[in-house]
Structure formats: structure tokens, C-alpha cells
Short mmCIF file of C-alpha atoms in Angstrom, two decimals:
data_model
loop_
_atom_site.label_atom_id
_atom_site.label_comp_id
_atom_site.label_asym_id
_atom_site.label_seq_id
_atom_site.Cartn_x
_atom_site.Cartn_y
_atom_site.Cartn_z
CA UNK A 1 150.37 -440.16 -88.78
CA UNK A 2 150.01 -443.21 -90.98
CA UNK A 3 152.42 -443.94 -93.81
CA UNK A 4 149.62 -443.14 -96.29
CA UNK A 5 149.06 -439.74 -94.66
CA UNK A 6 152.79 -439.04 -94.61
CA UNK A 7 153.00 -439.84 -98.32
CA UNK A 8 150.12 -437.46 -98.97
CA UNK A 9 151.89 -434.67 -97.07
CA UNK A 10 155.07 -435.27 -99.07
CA UNK A 11 153.14 -435.10 -102.35
CA UNK A 12 151.40 -431.88 -101.25
CA UNK A 13 154.72 -430.32 -100.25
CA UNK A 14 156.23 -431.31 -103.59
CA UNK A 15 153.28 -429.80 -105.48
CA UNK A 16 153.47 -426.50 -103.61
CA UNK A 17 157.26 -426.38 -103.92
CA UNK A 18 157.06 -426.82 -107.69
CA UNK A 19 154.11 -424.47 -108.22
CA UNK A 20 154.75 -421.60 -110.65
CA UNK A 21 152.89 -419.04 -108.52
CA UNK A 22 154.51 -417.79 -105.30
CA UNK A 23 152.74 -419.40 -102.33
CA UNK A 24 153.00 -418.80 -98.60
CA UNK A 25 151.15 -419.77 -95.44
CA UNK A 26 150.51 -417.65 -92.33
CA UNK A 27 149.28 -419.37 -89.18
CA UNK A 28 146.65 -418.06 -86.76
CA UNK A 29 149.36 -416.50 -84.57
CA UNK A 30 150.52 -414.34 -87.46
CA UNK A 31 153.72 -416.31 -88.16
CA UNK A 32 155.01 -417.11 -91.63
CA UNK A 33 155.20 -420.92 -91.62
CA UNK A 34 155.69 -421.83 -95.29
CA UNK A 35 157.00 -420.32 -98.53
CA UNK A 36 157.65 -422.12 -101.81
CA UNK A 37 160.59 -421.69 -104.17
CA UNK A 38 158.65 -419.32 -106.44
CA UNK A 39 158.04 -417.04 -103.42
CA UNK A 40 161.75 -417.01 -102.56
CA UNK A 41 162.66 -416.08 -106.13
CA UNK A 42 159.98 -413.38 -106.40
CA UNK A 43 160.58 -411.68 -103.04
CA UNK A 44 164.35 -412.17 -103.03
CA UNK A 45 164.57 -413.77 -99.58
CA UNK A 46 165.32 -417.38 -98.72
CA UNK A 47 162.99 -419.47 -96.60
CA UNK A 48 165.44 -419.89 -93.71
CA UNK A 49 165.55 -416.11 -93.13
CA UNK A 50 161.77 -415.64 -92.92
CA UNK A 51 160.08 -418.79 -91.63
CA UNK A 52 158.84 -418.47 -88.07
CA UNK A 53 158.95 -414.66 -88.12
CA UNK A 54 155.97 -412.71 -86.82
CA UNK A 55 154.22 -411.63 -90.01
CA UNK A 56 151.21 -409.90 -88.45
CA UNK A 57 152.09 -407.47 -85.65
CA UNK A 58 155.86 -407.80 -86.10
CA UNK A 59 156.56 -404.05 -86.15
CA UNK A 60 159.85 -404.33 -84.26
CA UNK A 61 161.47 -406.72 -86.71
CA UNK A 62 164.15 -404.70 -88.58
CA UNK A 63 163.95 -407.04 -91.55
CA UNK A 64 160.69 -405.42 -92.62
CA UNK A 65 161.71 -401.75 -92.35
CA UNK A 66 161.48 -400.96 -96.04
CA UNK A 67 159.93 -398.00 -97.82
CA UNK A 68 156.81 -400.06 -98.37
CA UNK A 69 156.44 -402.68 -95.71
CA UNK A 70 156.73 -406.27 -96.85
CA UNK A 71 154.47 -407.42 -94.05
CA UNK A 72 152.00 -404.62 -94.74
CA UNK A 73 151.66 -405.60 -98.38
CA UNK A 74 151.51 -409.38 -97.92
CA UNK A 75 149.56 -409.73 -94.66
CA UNK A 76 145.87 -410.63 -94.98
CA UNK A 77 143.46 -407.68 -95.10
CA UNK A 78 141.06 -407.40 -92.14
CA UNK A 79 138.13 -408.89 -94.08
CA UNK A 80 140.22 -412.07 -94.52
CA UNK A 81 141.26 -412.06 -90.86
CA UNK A 82 137.54 -412.15 -90.05
CA UNK A 83 137.32 -415.52 -91.84
CA UNK A 84 136.27 -414.49 -95.35
CA UNK A 85 138.15 -415.49 -98.52
CA UNK A 86 139.42 -412.45 -100.38
CA UNK A 87 142.36 -410.39 -101.50
CA UNK A 88 143.10 -408.01 -104.32
CA UNK A 89 145.87 -406.07 -106.01
CA UNK A 90 148.68 -404.88 -103.75
CA UNK A 91 152.10 -403.24 -104.12
CA UNK A 92 154.92 -405.54 -103.04
CA UNK A 93 158.47 -404.35 -102.33
CA UNK A 94 161.24 -406.75 -103.26
CA UNK A 95 164.92 -407.00 -102.39
CA UNK A 96 165.84 -406.82 -106.06
CA UNK A 97 164.09 -404.18 -108.16
CA UNK A 98 161.33 -401.71 -107.34
CA UNK A 99 157.81 -402.28 -106.05
CA UNK A 100 155.72 -404.78 -107.99
CA UNK A 101 151.93 -404.80 -108.39
CA UNK A 102 150.42 -408.25 -107.96
CA UNK A 103 147.10 -409.84 -107.07
CA UNK A 104 147.11 -411.80 -103.81
CA UNK A 105 144.28 -414.15 -102.87
CA UNK A 106 143.85 -415.66 -99.41
CA UNK A 107 142.09 -418.91 -98.57
CA UNK A 108 141.36 -419.26 -94.84
CA UNK A 109 141.56 -422.60 -93.04
CA UNK A 110 139.25 -423.00 -90.04
CA UNK A 111 138.73 -425.69 -87.43
CA UNK A 112 135.47 -427.48 -86.68
CA UNK A 113 134.34 -424.48 -84.58
CA UNK A 114 135.02 -422.03 -87.40
CA UNK A 115 138.12 -420.55 -85.76
CA UNK A 116 140.97 -419.66 -88.16
CA UNK A 117 143.94 -422.00 -88.29
CA UNK A 118 145.80 -419.97 -90.91
CA UNK A 119 145.73 -418.67 -94.46
CA UNK A 120 147.17 -419.93 -97.73
CA UNK A 121 148.08 -417.00 -100.00
CA UNK A 122 148.78 -417.10 -103.73
CA UNK A 123 150.60 -414.28 -105.54
CA UNK A 124 149.49 -413.93 -109.16
CA UNK A 125 149.93 -411.38 -111.98
CA UNK A 126 148.02 -408.13 -111.46
CA UNK A 127 145.55 -408.71 -114.30
CA UNK A 128 144.77 -412.33 -113.41
CA UNK A 129 141.09 -413.27 -113.17
CA UNK A 130 139.84 -413.00 -109.62
CA UNK A 131 139.01 -416.24 -107.84
CA UNK A 132 137.98 -414.50 -104.61
CA UNK A 133 136.13 -411.26 -103.79
CA UNK A 134 138.25 -408.14 -103.67
CA UNK A 135 138.83 -406.62 -100.26
CA UNK A 136 137.59 -403.00 -100.07
CA UNK A 137 140.35 -402.13 -97.61
CA UNK A 138 142.96 -403.62 -99.96
CA UNK A 139 141.70 -401.39 -102.78
CA UNK A 140 141.73 -398.36 -100.49
CA UNK A 141 145.33 -398.95 -99.40
CA UNK A 142 146.51 -399.29 -102.98
CA UNK A 143 144.65 -396.11 -103.97
CA UNK A 144 146.34 -394.27 -101.10
CA UNK A 145 149.78 -395.58 -102.12
CA UNK A 146 149.18 -394.57 -105.74
CA UNK A 147 147.98 -391.11 -104.66
CA UNK A 148 151.08 -390.52 -102.55
CA UNK A 149 153.33 -391.68 -105.36
CA UNK A 150 151.65 -389.22 -107.76
CA UNK A 151 152.09 -386.43 -105.21
CA UNK A 152 155.79 -387.23 -104.81
CA UNK A 153 156.20 -387.17 -108.58
CA UNK A 154 154.05 -384.09 -109.20
CA UNK A 155 155.07 -381.69 -106.42
CA UNK A 156 157.57 -383.56 -104.24
CA UNK A 157 155.36 -383.67 -101.12
CA UNK A 158 153.02 -386.56 -100.37
CA UNK A 159 151.01 -385.16 -97.44
CA UNK A 160 148.49 -383.13 -99.48
CA UNK A 161 146.27 -386.16 -100.04
CA UNK A 162 143.13 -385.72 -102.13
CA UNK A 163 141.67 -386.30 -105.56
CA UNK A 164 139.41 -384.71 -108.16
CA UNK A 165 139.47 -381.50 -110.17
CA UNK A 166 139.28 -379.26 -107.09
CA UNK A 167 142.34 -380.97 -105.59
CA UNK A 168 144.22 -380.81 -108.90
CA UNK A 169 143.66 -377.06 -108.95
CA UNK A 170 144.97 -376.76 -105.39
CA UNK A 171 148.16 -378.61 -106.34
CA UNK A 172 148.71 -376.28 -109.29
CA UNK A 173 148.21 -373.28 -107.01
CA UNK A 174 150.73 -374.69 -104.53
CA UNK A 175 153.30 -375.14 -107.29
CA UNK A 176 152.70 -371.63 -108.63
CA UNK A 177 152.88 -370.05 -105.17
CA UNK A 178 156.05 -371.96 -104.31
CA UNK A 179 157.75 -370.64 -107.44
CA UNK A 180 157.06 -367.06 -106.35
CA UNK A 181 157.96 -364.89 -103.36
CA UNK A 182 154.64 -363.02 -103.39
CA UNK A 183 152.45 -363.10 -100.28
CA UNK A 184 149.87 -365.89 -100.20
CA UNK A 185 146.51 -365.65 -98.45
CA UNK A 186 144.90 -369.01 -97.61
CA UNK A 187 141.15 -368.64 -97.12
CA UNK A 188 139.15 -371.40 -95.46
CA UNK A 189 137.46 -372.53 -92.30
CA UNK A 190 139.53 -373.69 -89.36
CA UNK A 191 140.62 -377.28 -89.91
CA UNK A 192 140.66 -377.19 -93.73
CA UNK A 193 144.43 -377.68 -93.89
CA UNK A 194 145.54 -374.06 -94.20
CA UNK A 195 148.74 -374.51 -92.19
CA UNK A 196 149.57 -377.74 -94.04
CA UNK A 197 149.25 -376.00 -97.43
CA UNK A 198 151.32 -373.05 -96.15
CA UNK A 199 154.07 -375.45 -95.06
CA UNK A 200 154.00 -377.14 -98.47
CA UNK A 201 154.38 -373.78 -100.24
CA UNK A 202 157.30 -372.87 -97.97
CA UNK A 203 159.05 -376.25 -98.27
CA UNK A 204 158.82 -376.23 -102.06
CA UNK A 205 159.94 -372.60 -102.44
CA UNK A 206 163.30 -370.89 -102.70
CA UNK A 207 163.17 -369.91 -99.00
CA UNK A 208 162.75 -373.50 -97.77
CA UNK A 209 166.17 -373.40 -96.04
CA UNK A 210 165.03 -370.42 -93.96
CA UNK A 211 162.61 -370.92 -91.05
CA UNK A 212 158.82 -370.86 -91.29
CA UNK A 213 157.66 -368.94 -88.22
CA UNK A 214 153.97 -369.20 -87.24
CA UNK A 215 152.40 -366.24 -85.43
CA UNK A 216 148.92 -366.40 -83.95
CA UNK A 217 147.65 -362.89 -83.30
CA UNK A 218 144.99 -364.16 -80.92
CA UNK A 219 147.75 -365.57 -78.69
CA UNK A 220 150.00 -362.49 -78.80
CA UNK A 221 149.10 -359.39 -76.76
CA UNK A 222 148.36 -356.50 -79.18
CA UNK A 223 151.06 -354.29 -77.67
CA UNK A 224 153.79 -356.86 -78.40
CA UNK A 225 152.82 -357.78 -81.98
CA UNK A 226 155.13 -355.31 -83.68
CA UNK A 227 158.02 -356.15 -81.34
CA UNK A 228 157.54 -359.86 -82.08
CA UNK A 229 157.54 -359.25 -85.83
CA UNK A 230 160.65 -357.07 -85.60
CA UNK A 231 162.48 -359.83 -83.73
CA UNK A 232 161.61 -362.25 -86.54
CA UNK A 233 162.75 -359.83 -89.23
CA UNK A 234 166.07 -359.19 -87.48
CA UNK A 235 167.33 -362.53 -88.80
CA UNK A 236 166.39 -361.72 -92.40
CA UNK A 237 169.17 -361.44 -94.99
CA UNK A 238 168.96 -361.26 -98.80
CA UNK A 239 170.18 -364.87 -98.92
CA UNK A 240 167.99 -366.12 -96.09
CA UNK A 241 164.52 -364.58 -96.08
CA UNK A 242 162.26 -366.14 -93.44
CA UNK A 243 158.64 -367.04 -94.07
CA UNK A 244 156.07 -365.80 -91.58
CA UNK A 245 152.79 -367.67 -91.24
CA UNK A 246 150.22 -365.15 -90.00
CA UNK A 247 147.32 -367.11 -88.55
CA UNK A 248 143.97 -365.32 -88.80
CA UNK A 249 145.75 -362.37 -90.41
CA UNK A 250 142.63 -360.23 -90.74
CA UNK A 251 142.47 -360.02 -86.93
CA UNK A 252 145.69 -357.97 -86.92
CA UNK A 253 144.99 -354.58 -85.26
CA UNK A 254 144.71 -351.76 -87.76
CA UNK A 255 147.65 -349.79 -86.34
CA UNK A 256 149.96 -352.74 -87.17
CA UNK A 257 148.44 -353.38 -90.60
CA UNK A 258 150.20 -350.41 -92.25
CA UNK A 259 153.56 -351.45 -90.83
CA UNK A 260 153.14 -355.04 -92.00
CA UNK A 261 152.09 -353.82 -95.45
CA UNK A 262 155.44 -352.01 -95.67
CA UNK A 263 157.25 -355.22 -94.69
CA UNK A 264 155.54 -356.98 -97.58
CA UNK A 265 156.45 -354.16 -99.96
CA UNK A 266 160.12 -354.23 -98.89
CA UNK A 267 160.23 -358.04 -99.19
CA UNK A 268 161.96 -358.49 -95.86
CA UNK A 269 159.97 -361.67 -95.29
CA UNK A 270 157.79 -364.09 -97.22
CA UNK A 271 154.26 -363.66 -95.88
CA UNK A 272 151.89 -366.64 -95.77
CA UNK A 273 148.59 -365.73 -94.15
CA UNK A 274 145.42 -367.58 -93.22
CA UNK A 275 141.90 -366.35 -92.60
CA UNK A 276 138.38 -367.67 -92.34
CA UNK A 277 136.91 -364.38 -93.57
CA UNK A 278 136.65 -363.14 -97.14
CA UNK A 279 139.06 -360.17 -97.38
CA UNK A 280 136.62 -358.21 -99.57
CA UNK A 281 134.01 -358.48 -96.80
CA UNK A 282 136.55 -357.31 -94.20
CA UNK A 283 137.51 -354.39 -96.44
CA UNK A 284 133.88 -353.33 -96.96
CA UNK A 285 133.27 -353.50 -93.23
CA UNK A 286 136.38 -351.36 -92.63
CA UNK A 287 138.05 -354.08 -90.57
CA UNK A 288 141.27 -353.91 -92.58
CA UNK A 289 143.16 -351.09 -94.27
CA UNK A 290 143.20 -350.85 -98.03
CA UNK A 291 147.02 -350.97 -98.24
CA UNK A 292 147.04 -354.10 -96.08
CA UNK A 293 144.32 -355.67 -98.23
CA UNK A 294 146.31 -355.18 -101.43
CA UNK A 295 149.53 -356.33 -99.74
CA UNK A 296 148.26 -359.75 -98.65
CA UNK A 297 145.90 -360.62 -101.51
CA UNK A 298 148.52 -360.86 -104.24
CA UNK A 299 147.93 -364.62 -104.43
CA UNK A 300 144.78 -366.16 -102.93
CA UNK A 301 144.16 -369.88 -102.35
CA UNK A 302 140.73 -371.04 -101.18
CA UNK A 303 140.39 -374.31 -99.27
CA UNK A 304 137.08 -376.17 -99.26
CA UNK A 305 135.57 -377.52 -96.02
CA UNK A 306 135.34 -381.27 -95.62
CA UNK A 307 131.56 -381.28 -96.14
CA UNK A 308 132.28 -380.15 -99.73
CA UNK A 309 134.92 -382.88 -100.24
CA UNK A 310 132.87 -385.95 -99.36
CA UNK A 311 133.98 -387.71 -102.58
CA UNK A 312 137.51 -387.59 -101.12
CA UNK A 313 136.50 -388.72 -97.64
CA UNK A 314 137.39 -392.46 -97.93
CA UNK A 315 140.86 -391.59 -99.24
CA UNK A 316 141.39 -389.01 -96.49
CA UNK A 317 140.16 -391.48 -93.87
CA UNK A 318 142.71 -394.13 -94.83
CA UNK A 319 145.43 -391.45 -95.00
CA UNK A 320 144.71 -390.32 -91.44
CA UNK A 321 144.73 -393.88 -90.10
CA UNK A 322 147.95 -394.65 -91.96
CA UNK A 323 149.64 -391.48 -90.67
CA UNK A 324 148.46 -392.08 -87.12
CA UNK A 325 149.71 -395.67 -86.90
CA UNK A 326 153.06 -396.02 -88.69
CA UNK A 327 154.73 -399.42 -88.70
CA UNK A 328 155.40 -402.35 -90.98
CA UNK A 329 152.19 -404.29 -90.41
CA UNK A 330 149.82 -401.57 -89.29
CA UNK A 331 148.33 -401.07 -92.74
CA UNK A 332 146.17 -404.11 -92.04
CA UNK A 333 143.09 -402.16 -91.08
CA UNK A 334 139.94 -401.28 -92.97
CA UNK A 335 136.67 -399.38 -92.85
CA UNK A 336 133.39 -401.18 -93.55
CA UNK A 337 131.06 -399.64 -96.19
CA UNK A 338 128.43 -398.90 -93.52
CA UNK A 339 130.99 -396.84 -91.59
CA UNK A 340 132.03 -394.98 -94.76
CA UNK A 341 128.36 -394.17 -95.40
CA UNK A 342 127.93 -392.85 -91.86
CA UNK A 343 131.03 -390.67 -92.29
CA UNK A 344 129.66 -389.30 -95.58
CA UNK A 345 126.35 -388.32 -93.99
CA UNK A 346 127.95 -386.20 -91.26
CA UNK A 347 128.61 -382.52 -92.06
CA UNK A 348 131.99 -382.23 -90.21
CA UNK A 349 131.88 -378.81 -88.57
CA UNK A 350 135.37 -379.55 -87.18
CA UNK A 351 136.68 -380.43 -90.66
CA UNK A 352 139.86 -382.52 -91.01
CA UNK A 353 141.00 -382.55 -87.34
CA UNK A 354 137.57 -383.83 -86.32
CA UNK A 355 137.74 -386.62 -88.91
CA UNK A 356 141.19 -387.60 -87.66
CA UNK A 357 140.07 -387.73 -84.01
CA UNK A 358 137.01 -389.82 -84.84
CA UNK A 359 138.96 -392.36 -86.89
CA UNK A 360 141.87 -392.75 -84.49
CA UNK A 361 139.44 -393.35 -81.62
CA UNK A 362 137.38 -395.79 -83.70
CA UNK A 363 140.45 -397.77 -84.71
CA UNK A 364 141.52 -398.06 -81.07
CA UNK A 365 138.08 -399.40 -80.12
CA UNK A 366 137.35 -401.67 -83.08
CA UNK A 367 137.98 -405.40 -83.09
CA UNK A 368 140.10 -407.25 -85.66
CA UNK A 369 141.24 -404.07 -87.43
CA UNK A 370 137.93 -403.45 -89.21
CA UNK A 371 136.09 -400.23 -88.33
CA UNK A 372 132.32 -400.66 -88.43
CA UNK A 373 129.55 -398.08 -88.06
CA UNK A 374 129.05 -399.21 -84.47
CA UNK A 375 132.63 -398.21 -83.65
CA UNK A 376 131.89 -394.56 -84.52
CA UNK A 377 130.57 -392.06 -81.96
CA UNK A 378 126.78 -391.85 -81.69
CA UNK A 379 126.94 -388.19 -82.78
CA UNK A 380 128.48 -389.29 -86.09
CA UNK A 381 126.04 -392.14 -86.72
CA UNK A 382 122.79 -390.36 -85.94
CA UNK A 383 120.51 -387.77 -87.51
CA UNK A 384 122.18 -387.81 -90.93
CA UNK A 385 125.34 -386.35 -89.48
CA UNK A 386 123.75 -383.54 -87.54
CA UNK A 387 121.86 -381.99 -90.45
CA UNK A 388 118.72 -380.48 -88.96
CA UNK A 389 115.44 -382.13 -89.88
CA UNK A 390 112.17 -380.54 -88.72
CA UNK A 391 110.32 -382.60 -86.11
CA UNK A 392 107.16 -384.37 -87.23
CA UNK A 393 103.98 -382.39 -86.68
CA UNK A 394 102.17 -383.64 -83.61
CA UNK A 395 98.48 -384.56 -83.88
CA UNK A 396 97.66 -381.44 -81.82
CA UNK A 397 99.21 -379.14 -84.42
CA UNK A 398 101.56 -376.37 -83.28
CA UNK A 399 100.55 -372.95 -84.64
CA UNK A 400 102.31 -372.41 -87.97
CA UNK A 401 104.04 -369.15 -86.95
CA UNK A 402 105.49 -370.73 -83.82
CA UNK A 403 106.60 -373.82 -85.73
CA UNK A 404 108.36 -371.68 -88.37
CA UNK A 405 110.04 -369.60 -85.66
CA UNK A 406 111.37 -372.76 -84.01
CA UNK A 407 112.61 -374.06 -87.34
CA UNK A 408 114.33 -370.74 -88.17
CA UNK A 409 115.99 -370.72 -84.74
CA UNK A 410 117.36 -374.22 -85.30
CA UNK A 411 118.71 -373.36 -88.75
CA UNK A 412 120.42 -370.21 -87.48
CA UNK A 413 121.92 -372.10 -84.52
CA UNK A 414 123.23 -374.78 -86.85
CA UNK A 415 124.74 -372.19 -89.25
CA UNK A 416 126.45 -370.35 -86.39
CA UNK A 417 127.82 -373.64 -85.06
CA UNK A 418 129.21 -374.61 -88.47
CA UNK A 419 130.67 -371.11 -88.91
CA UNK A 420 132.27 -371.16 -85.45
CA UNK A 421 130.10 -368.16 -84.47
CA UNK A 422 131.39 -366.14 -87.43
CA UNK A 423 128.23 -364.26 -88.40
CA UNK A 424 129.44 -363.29 -91.88
CA UNK A 425 130.14 -366.94 -92.69
CA UNK A 426 126.85 -368.03 -91.10
CA UNK A 427 124.97 -365.52 -93.26
CA UNK A 428 126.66 -366.99 -96.36
CA UNK A 429 125.64 -370.51 -95.32
CA UNK A 430 122.03 -369.35 -94.89
CA UNK A 431 122.04 -367.37 -98.14
CA UNK A 432 121.10 -364.07 -96.48
CA UNK A 433 122.88 -360.78 -95.79
CA UNK A 434 124.71 -360.16 -92.53
CA UNK A 435 122.36 -357.31 -91.47
CA UNK A 436 119.35 -359.56 -92.07
CA UNK A 437 120.97 -362.29 -89.94
CA UNK A 438 121.40 -359.76 -87.11
CA UNK A 439 117.74 -358.79 -87.38
CA UNK A 440 116.62 -362.43 -87.30
CA UNK A 441 118.85 -363.13 -84.28
#
């Protein structure tokens, strides 16, 4: 290096050191290689304790194990790691004081082949004018953090992620149910979060120090159901009343329904029950006793399937990826808009568990932390998410009656698939009565 170049480097270092905005540099290996004095003052750490540390992928470094990861909030978003300038508002934890909202903008440095050499990052006030495009993944992570903070403040549990008026109503129902000891019936398709909501009601209620015991009647032989329930109730005391989660409660054999109704009446346990069937339908079809119906429908909560919550899907997607990959720097992932669109166009017969499986697999397969449409399974990307579209009419036209029969068959098959072969639910999806569905089948 010539003396002129060395003088230039010294001047540049002096400028960055004296800059008002916090500045830092991350190299292509993910190491923090430079911080200025404003960064040290803002974060509350001195340069000697951080320089050279693995900033991207340094999950095992105990320095970063804070409530909100320092590396997660200050590492470049995946769009930037792909070589684009960008950034956005983020939530930064500091050693002194609580989390701070700031805008961070990243400028990539590349070599003559376009490969990244590192990134210069500038931390500015939240409302500063943007000098670089906002990262969609950065916005999504901040929205998720804000949502979880609101949930902690509102009900004390952050796992019931969602948004909108429907979700607000659910949260109010959870709070109301938790403040009571009345039985709660959670109605919704499999995979809509019934067990999660039941756990939230239990954990927020007065019986939270007693166990929540799940019972799946499909997994218990009918002749042992009453014995199993009696064993659970044997531990019940006035000070310690257990909660029993009855999965698919309307499948309980009728000869046990009367006995369980008496348990509810005597308040020997808090009953939380789930079902995918409307109780009024089961009562009309004489599948459940009237006393059992009135015992378990004191408080009813209905959970919408994912296909009716598509406005919440991006938030839920980031929540699943965040839950599935904990760690200080693992929040540096994102989902491209084309992948979000593909997810929105699918009808999600498997509901939330299916969304989780798809996203976790896609994140494992994607490159550079950015999930694209091509990383999703072909079944998710194609045919508008599995919604049936009639085939084009061939030049040698099929007779109309035969064509309509084929179309009706496809629609019924699709409804039965979405309803998990529950014919009452399939009839509702098709907008016809159950007897008419039987006739058409």
C-alpha cells in the first residue's frame, strides 16, 4: 500500500469513527469486522468484545443469548445476502435499556465477479427517509415481533399468532373462557389449532397449576373409557381440579355420555372438548344424548380453517419458521412474494400442520435463506392450490350429461377430501343437505 493509500484509509477510518450514526461492517464470512464509536455507545458493547465474532450463524455464542437476538436484529436480511441493497426497521436489544426500533440500511460490497465481500450497515432513527428499498422479510419479522408483544400484553401467551377481527374475537373468547370454570367446546377441522387454544385456556385459568390431561377416544378402547376417566378424577381435589381435554368428544359412546355429563355437573374436572362436527347436527342425528349436549356446549369457540384465514397466512408462515428454528441468528430467512402468492392460492386441507411441514421442508431446501416458489412442493405450486377446474372441452365434444357427471364427481371427491371424509362437513362445503349428498354419491 502506498503512503497516499494509507493516508486515505486513515482519513476514512477517522470519518467513520466520528460519524454520528452507528456504523458496522460484516465480512462475507459473517464476522463483525468493524464498529464505530457511535455503535459502541448505542449497543452498549465495546469493540474489543465483539470484533471478529461470528455475526451470521453464530448460534452457539453465549454473548448473543438475549430475549431478542442481537445478531438476529442486526444481521443482513436474506435479500441483502443475495447482493441487493436494502434494509428496513428492526427491533434492536441493547445492554442498557429496552428494545429500540431503528432503521438499518445495508450497502453490499462485491468483487469484480459480483461476489460479496461484505456489507456496511448504518443504524438510523426509525422515521428516517429510506435510502434503500425495504426488505419484505425484515418487515415480516418486525410484524411478527410486534404481534407477539401484543399477545404477551393482552393475554399473557404469545403462541396464538394471528391478526384481524376474527382473531381478536378468538382472543376475547380465550380470555373469557379462562376466567370461568365452565366446559368449553372447541369446534373446528383437524389442524385448526384446537389443542393449542385449549392449552391457552387452561394455562390462563385458575386451574393452571393442575394438569391438563388429553384423552383421545379413538385411541382408547370403548370398554376402558370410563375406567380411564375415573383414574383421572381420582386426583381431583377442591383446590386442585384437573382439566381434561376430550379430543373428538362427540365420538364418545352414548353409554358414557350420561356419566360424563354428571362429572361436568358435579364440577369434578374442567372439561375442554374438541370436535369437527356441529353439536346441533349430532343431536339431530341422535349421535349424542341431550344431557351431554347441554353439558359440553356451555361455552363454544369456533376455529376457522386456514383457507378462510389467508390474510393471516404470511404472518403464520413466519411464525412457524421462527418457532421451528430457534437461535440467535436464525431469523435471517425470508419468503419471496411469488412463494407467498403460491401459498395463498392453495386451499390447505391439512390446515396449520400442513403449512408448517411445507415451510420447514422448503427452508431446509432453499438457498441463502430465501424461500422461493420453486422451493415449494409441486402440489402447492400447481393448479391454483388444488382447487378443481373443469378440463377444457375437447374438439370432439363429450356429451353434456357425461361431462356434468364427471364434474360433479370431482367436486364431491374434493369436498370429501377437504372434510376428511366427514359427510356432514362435505355437504356443508357443497351447500347441499346430507341426504342429498348420499343420493349423489
